[in-house]
Amino acid sequence: MSSSSQEIPLTITPQQAAYGVILPVSLPGGDVRLRIPAGVRDGELVRARAGGTEVLLRIRVAGGAGAGSAAAQGPPTVASAAVPGQPARSSSGAGGWLAVVGVVVAVIIVAVVANSGGDDDDKHTASSSPSSTYSPTPDPTYSSFSPEPLPTRTSYTSGADSSSSVPAYPYPTSAPTTADPSPFDKGTCLNGQLPDSTTAQRVDDVEEVSCSASDAHYKVIQRFGFTSDLHRCDDTPRTEYAFSYRYTLNGAPINEYVYCLIGLGSYSRS
């Protein structure tokens, strides 16, 4: 050993000897952190440099066990370095804290796993079978209607050719002399008769009536504004008829509604 080097005994645990560790070491010039490589053996001399000084560390493995027998004992824990003339630092306190932390972490992990297992059990208890049944209904009938004095009424029943569009009809050039009627609300009942057809047809005399009236033939179950696409009712359950109502001014449409209807009494198709 050269005159600029000093040998310091350093006691480490078997785990630290097996996996390596970086430890604070007290030197005459102050505390420094030195790295102990993995795989050192009891009594081995490790060379390290602290600033411009070479430090020789005489490794002492606690319990006299070598690095090879410590490989299966888990990750390293805190160790202390001994300096000549100074008492060695005890590692029992730090080891005790680490043991407590390890127990707490283990308890938390067990709790999380248990909760996760409970959640999984809850998820897997759900039935894969649907809880409701579905009975198909006949294809809905579609109709289109424009109020007086500018009537353009068409009816349509959906069929195989769902891409067919509602035909256009000429409108009178005279402007209405009264205000446009309000659109029908859900639950409104209508009279008249809509043809059972798979193509759009013009219809007349379809008006709002009381649902208790003897000529109440249809009831509105859904309404779509600003459209004349009768197929909007395809996605509305229970629809039996689709009815288009168009408002015009000077022959030009100013608003349109599509109503999804069900039949009442003998007009029901379900």
Tab-separated table of C-alpha atoms in Angstrom:
chain	number	residue	atom	x	y	z
A	1	MET	CA	0.000	0.000	0.000
A	2	SER	CA	1.390	3.426	-0.984
A	3	SER	CA	1.857	6.241	1.483
A	4	SER	CA	-1.092	8.106	-0.082
A	5	SER	CA	-3.444	5.154	0.506
A	6	GLN	CA	-5.197	4.161	3.682
A	7	GLU	CA	-6.917	0.912	4.540
A	8	ILE	CA	-10.335	1.124	6.135
A	9	PRO	CA	-12.281	-1.884	7.409
A	10	LEU	CA	-15.853	-1.930	6.071
A	11	THR	CA	-18.515	-4.341	7.287
A	12	ILE	CA	-21.353	-5.153	4.889
A	13	THR	CA	-24.181	-7.674	4.789
A	14	PRO	CA	-24.150	-10.825	2.677
A	15	GLN	CA	-26.804	-9.266	0.411
A	16	GLN	CA	-24.647	-6.201	-0.199
A	17	ALA	CA	-21.655	-8.414	-0.889
A	18	ALA	CA	-23.682	-10.335	-3.472
A	19	TYR	CA	-25.366	-7.403	-5.264
A	20	GLY	CA	-23.038	-4.475	-4.600
A	21	VAL	CA	-23.814	-1.262	-2.749
A	22	ILE	CA	-22.899	2.450	-2.522
A	23	LEU	CA	-22.105	3.435	1.072
A	24	PRO	CA	-21.147	6.639	2.900
A	25	VAL	CA	-17.665	6.302	4.422
A	26	SER	CA	-16.221	8.748	6.962
A	27	LEU	CA	-12.718	9.893	6.028
A	28	PRO	CA	-10.511	12.434	7.824
A	29	GLY	CA	-11.423	14.935	5.120
A	30	GLY	CA	-15.187	14.330	5.461
A	31	ASP	CA	-17.830	11.789	4.443
A	32	VAL	CA	-17.679	10.364	0.912
A	33	ARG	CA	-19.817	7.794	-0.934
A	34	LEU	CA	-17.904	4.787	-2.214
A	35	ARG	CA	-19.147	2.007	-4.454
A	36	ILE	CA	-18.623	-1.621	-3.454
A	37	PRO	CA	-18.826	-3.905	-6.501
A	38	ALA	CA	-21.023	-6.996	-6.558
A	39	GLY	CA	-19.520	-10.372	-5.742
A	40	VAL	CA	-16.922	-9.289	-3.145
A	41	ARG	CA	-15.818	-11.851	-0.557
A	42	ASP	CA	-15.075	-11.644	3.131
A	43	GLY	CA	-11.543	-10.276	3.664
A	44	GLU	CA	-11.188	-8.969	0.116
A	45	LEU	CA	-9.414	-5.638	-0.407
A	46	VAL	CA	-11.310	-3.161	-2.604
A	47	ARG	CA	-9.590	-0.112	-4.073
A	48	ALA	CA	-11.546	3.129	-4.398
A	49	ARG	CA	-10.706	6.760	-4.995
A	50	ALA	CA	-12.005	9.706	-3.004
A	51	GLY	CA	-10.872	12.928	-4.605
A	52	GLY	CA	-7.146	12.530	-5.220
A	53	THR	CA	-6.700	9.915	-2.513
A	54	GLU	CA	-6.753	6.175	-3.013
A	55	VAL	CA	-8.745	4.391	-0.326
A	56	LEU	CA	-8.350	0.701	0.415
A	57	LEU	CA	-11.432	-0.956	1.853
A	58	ARG	CA	-10.992	-4.231	3.728
A	59	ILE	CA	-14.353	-5.953	3.265
A	60	ARG	CA	-15.854	-7.825	6.184
A	61	VAL	CA	-19.040	-9.744	5.438
A	62	ALA	CA	-21.277	-9.938	8.507
A	63	GLY	CA	-21.564	-13.484	9.840
A	64	GLY	CA	-18.520	-14.545	7.828
A	65	ALA	CA	-20.697	-15.590	4.836
A	66	GLY	CA	-19.375	-15.042	1.343
A	67	ALA	CA	-21.086	-13.348	-1.542
A	68	GLY	CA	-21.981	-16.637	-3.173
A	69	SER	CA	-24.144	-17.832	-0.268
A	70	ALA	CA	-25.917	-14.471	-0.037
A	71	ALA	CA	-27.252	-14.365	-3.587
A	72	ALA	CA	-30.540	-16.017	-2.611
A	73	GLN	CA	-31.205	-13.750	0.382
A	74	GLY	CA	-32.793	-10.853	-1.523
A	75	PRO	CA	-31.728	-7.267	-2.351
A	76	PRO	CA	-29.126	-5.377	-0.289
A	77	THR	CA	-29.931	-3.329	2.793
A	78	VAL	CA	-28.110	-0.469	4.531
A	79	ALA	CA	-24.616	-1.098	5.936
A	80	SER	CA	-22.150	1.073	7.859
A	81	ALA	CA	-18.462	1.730	7.395
A	82	ALA	CA	-15.870	1.628	10.185
A	83	VAL	CA	-13.037	4.151	10.305
A	84	PRO	CA	-9.983	3.726	12.532
A	85	GLY	CA	-10.502	5.598	15.764
A	86	GLN	CA	-14.272	5.882	15.265
A	87	PRO	CA	-17.004	3.515	16.462
A	88	ALA	CA	-18.720	1.511	13.751
A	89	ARG	CA	-22.252	2.601	12.863
A	90	SER	CA	-24.947	0.177	13.831
A	91	SER	CA	-27.173	-1.085	11.037
A	92	SER	CA	-29.725	-2.696	13.333
A	93	GLY	CA	-31.864	0.466	13.499
A	94	ALA	CA	-32.047	0.898	9.729
A	95	GLY	CA	-32.593	-2.809	9.279
A	96	GLY	CA	-35.462	-2.688	11.758
A	97	TRP	CA	-37.109	0.191	9.871
A	98	LEU	CA	-36.679	-1.633	6.582
A	99	ALA	CA	-38.233	-4.738	8.066
A	100	VAL	CA	-41.263	-2.747	9.243
A	101	VAL	CA	-41.606	-1.056	5.836
A	102	GLY	CA	-41.347	-4.440	4.159
A	103	VAL	CA	-44.164	-5.826	6.302
A	104	VAL	CA	-46.367	-2.786	5.578
A	105	VAL	CA	-45.740	-3.065	1.829
A	106	ALA	CA	-46.544	-6.776	1.945
A	107	VAL	CA	-49.826	-6.088	3.761
A	108	ILE	CA	-50.787	-3.404	1.216
A	109	ILE	CA	-50.011	-5.722	-1.709
A	110	VAL	CA	-52.121	-8.499	-0.168
A	111	ALA	CA	-55.023	-6.059	0.347
A	112	VAL	CA	-54.830	-4.787	-3.234
A	113	VAL	CA	-54.717	-8.325	-4.634
A	114	ALA	CA	-57.684	-9.315	-2.480
A	115	ASN	CA	-59.710	-6.316	-3.648
A	116	SER	CA	-58.775	-6.964	-7.269
A	117	GLY	CA	-59.849	-10.553	-6.877
A	118	GLY	CA	-63.175	-9.415	-5.452
A	119	ASP	CA	-63.725	-7.080	-8.377
A	120	ASP	CA	-62.899	-9.841	-10.843
A	121	ASP	CA	-65.313	-12.162	-9.088
A	122	ASP	CA	-68.031	-9.545	-9.337
A	123	LYS	CA	-67.321	-9.035	-13.023
A	124	HIS	CA	-67.393	-12.739	-13.802
A	125	THR	CA	-70.706	-13.307	-12.064
A	126	ALA	CA	-72.579	-11.327	-14.728
A	127	SER	CA	-74.784	-13.459	-16.894
A	128	SER	CA	-73.804	-13.800	-20.520
A	129	SER	CA	-77.433	-14.258	-21.510
A	130	PRO	CA	-79.574	-11.210	-22.337
A	131	SER	CA	-82.122	-10.313	-19.681
A	132	SER	CA	-84.776	-9.232	-22.144
A	133	THR	CA	-86.483	-10.759	-25.131
A	134	TYR	CA	-87.319	-9.199	-28.480
A	135	SER	CA	-90.248	-9.936	-30.721
A	136	PRO	CA	-89.915	-8.625	-34.277
A	137	THR	CA	-92.733	-6.408	-35.505
A	138	PRO	CA	-93.960	-5.943	-39.067
A	139	ASP	CA	-92.167	-3.453	-41.266
A	140	PRO	CA	-93.333	0.113	-40.517
A	141	THR	CA	-95.469	2.081	-42.946
A	142	TYR	CA	-94.225	5.527	-43.996
A	143	SER	CA	-96.389	8.463	-45.041
A	144	SER	CA	-95.850	12.092	-45.966
A	145	PHE	CA	-98.240	15.004	-45.449
A	146	SER	CA	-98.381	18.785	-45.998
A	147	PRO	CA	-101.224	20.842	-44.494
A	148	GLU	CA	-103.819	22.849	-46.369
A	149	PRO	CA	-103.916	25.193	-48.235
A	150	LEU	CA	-100.703	23.835	-49.777
A	151	PRO	CA	-101.075	20.043	-49.443
A	152	THR	CA	-98.364	17.627	-50.398
A	153	ARG	CA	-99.059	14.365	-48.622
A	154	THR	CA	-97.258	11.128	-49.276
A	155	SER	CA	-97.286	7.753	-47.567
A	156	TYR	CA	-94.595	5.112	-47.582
A	157	THR	CA	-94.147	1.615	-46.198
A	158	SER	CA	-90.567	0.438	-45.734
A	159	GLY	CA	-89.654	-2.701	-47.628
A	160	ALA	CA	-86.683	-4.384	-49.248
A	161	ASP	CA	-85.736	-1.258	-51.228
A	162	SER	CA	-84.966	1.100	-48.310
A	163	SER	CA	-82.948	3.418	-50.580
A	164	SER	CA	-86.015	4.755	-52.414
A	165	SER	CA	-86.594	8.437	-51.849
A	166	VAL	CA	-89.834	10.329	-51.339
A	167	PRO	CA	-91.033	11.623	-54.745
A	168	ALA	CA	-91.285	15.364	-55.300
A	169	TYR	CA	-94.656	16.935	-56.139
A	170	PRO	CA	-95.460	20.386	-57.543
A	171	TYR	CA	-96.799	22.904	-55.069
A	172	PRO	CA	-99.457	25.589	-55.632
A	173	THR	CA	-98.023	29.046	-56.169
A	174	SER	CA	-100.449	30.767	-53.817
A	175	ALA	CA	-99.157	31.703	-50.375
A	176	PRO	CA	-100.979	30.477	-47.260
A	177	THR	CA	-103.392	32.948	-45.733
A	178	THR	CA	-103.105	31.519	-42.218
A	179	ALA	CA	-100.182	30.753	-39.899
A	180	ASP	CA	-98.524	27.361	-40.205
A	181	PRO	CA	-99.889	24.805	-37.723
A	182	SER	CA	-97.652	23.712	-34.875
A	183	PRO	CA	-95.841	20.397	-35.295
A	184	PHE	CA	-97.413	17.363	-33.673
A	185	ASP	CA	-95.970	16.443	-30.274
A	186	LYS	CA	-95.232	12.944	-29.050
A	187	GLY	CA	-98.471	11.357	-27.892
A	188	THR	CA	-100.610	13.256	-30.432
A	189	CYS	CA	-103.285	11.185	-32.164
A	190	LEU	CA	-104.150	11.527	-35.862
A	191	ASN	CA	-107.092	10.528	-38.014
A	192	GLY	CA	-107.227	9.748	-41.732
A	193	GLN	CA	-105.898	6.635	-43.362
A	194	LEU	CA	-102.325	5.836	-44.389
A	195	PRO	CA	-101.927	3.225	-47.142
A	196	ASP	CA	-100.076	0.022	-46.403
A	197	SER	CA	-97.450	0.464	-49.108
A	198	THR	CA	-93.702	-0.031	-49.502
A	199	THR	CA	-93.407	3.069	-51.688
A	200	ALA	CA	-94.059	6.710	-50.812
A	201	GLN	CA	-97.612	7.774	-51.636
A	202	ARG	CA	-99.531	11.010	-51.326
A	203	VAL	CA	-102.237	11.072	-48.667
A	204	ASP	CA	-104.962	13.558	-47.674
A	205	ASP	CA	-107.100	14.432	-44.672
A	206	VAL	CA	-104.671	13.453	-41.917
A	207	GLU	CA	-105.354	15.772	-38.983
A	208	GLU	CA	-104.851	15.910	-35.231
A	209	VAL	CA	-107.727	14.533	-33.151
A	210	SER	CA	-108.327	13.587	-29.545
A	211	CYS	CA	-106.928	10.193	-28.636
A	212	SER	CA	-110.348	9.287	-27.243
A	213	ALA	CA	-112.065	10.079	-30.550
A	214	SER	CA	-113.545	7.229	-32.526
A	215	ASP	CA	-111.538	8.256	-35.618
A	216	ALA	CA	-108.178	8.329	-33.801
A	217	HIS	CA	-106.222	5.893	-35.954
A	218	TYR	CA	-102.551	6.666	-35.219
A	219	LYS	CA	-100.403	7.991	-32.381
A	220	VAL	CA	-97.071	9.880	-32.659
A	221	ILE	CA	-94.229	8.140	-30.758
A	222	GLN	CA	-91.266	10.102	-32.182
A	223	ARG	CA	-90.671	13.326	-34.138
A	224	PHE	CA	-87.692	14.495	-36.259
A	225	GLY	CA	-87.500	18.101	-37.423
A	226	PHE	CA	-85.936	19.684	-40.516
A	227	THR	CA	-85.953	16.463	-42.520
A	228	SER	CA	-88.153	14.539	-44.935
A	229	ASP	CA	-86.212	11.274	-44.636
A	230	LEU	CA	-88.882	8.785	-43.645
A	231	HIS	CA	-86.252	6.174	-42.876
A	232	ARG	CA	-85.298	8.110	-39.757
A	233	CYS	CA	-87.982	6.006	-38.097
A	234	ASP	CA	-86.163	2.756	-38.894
A	235	ASP	CA	-84.213	3.017	-35.641
A	236	THR	CA	-87.258	3.876	-33.499
A	237	PRO	CA	-88.670	0.759	-31.829
A	238	ARG	CA	-92.388	0.009	-32.206
A	239	THR	CA	-92.705	2.192	-35.345
A	240	GLU	CA	-95.496	0.948	-37.626
A	241	TYR	CA	-95.943	4.006	-39.869
A	242	ALA	CA	-93.748	6.914	-40.902
A	243	PHE	CA	-95.453	10.189	-41.762
A	244	SER	CA	-93.838	13.263	-43.373
A	245	TYR	CA	-95.422	16.696	-42.839
A	246	ARG	CA	-94.131	19.580	-44.973
A	247	TYR	CA	-94.844	23.318	-44.600
A	248	THR	CA	-94.446	25.481	-47.708
A	249	LEU	CA	-94.501	29.164	-48.582
A	250	ASN	CA	-95.013	30.308	-52.194
A	251	GLY	CA	-94.351	26.768	-53.332
A	252	ALA	CA	-91.055	26.409	-51.449
A	253	PRO	CA	-90.673	24.187	-48.367
A	254	ILE	CA	-89.988	26.196	-45.215
A	255	ASN	CA	-90.003	23.337	-42.721
A	256	GLU	CA	-90.408	19.586	-42.634
A	257	TYR	CA	-91.077	17.003	-39.956
A	258	VAL	CA	-91.004	13.226	-39.921
A	259	TYR	CA	-93.290	11.470	-37.434
A	260	CYS	CA	-92.989	7.860	-36.310
A	261	LEU	CA	-96.443	6.406	-35.627
A	262	ILE	CA	-98.143	3.356	-34.202
A	263	GLY	CA	-101.581	2.229	-35.265
A	264	LEU	CA	-104.546	2.298	-32.875
A	265	GLY	CA	-107.281	-0.321	-32.738
A	266	SER	CA	-107.763	-2.021	-36.078
A	267	TYR	CA	-104.968	0.124	-37.560
A	268	SER	CA	-102.361	-1.478	-35.327
A	269	ARG	CA	-99.920	-3.705	-37.205
A	270	SER	CA	-98.399	-5.405	-34.145
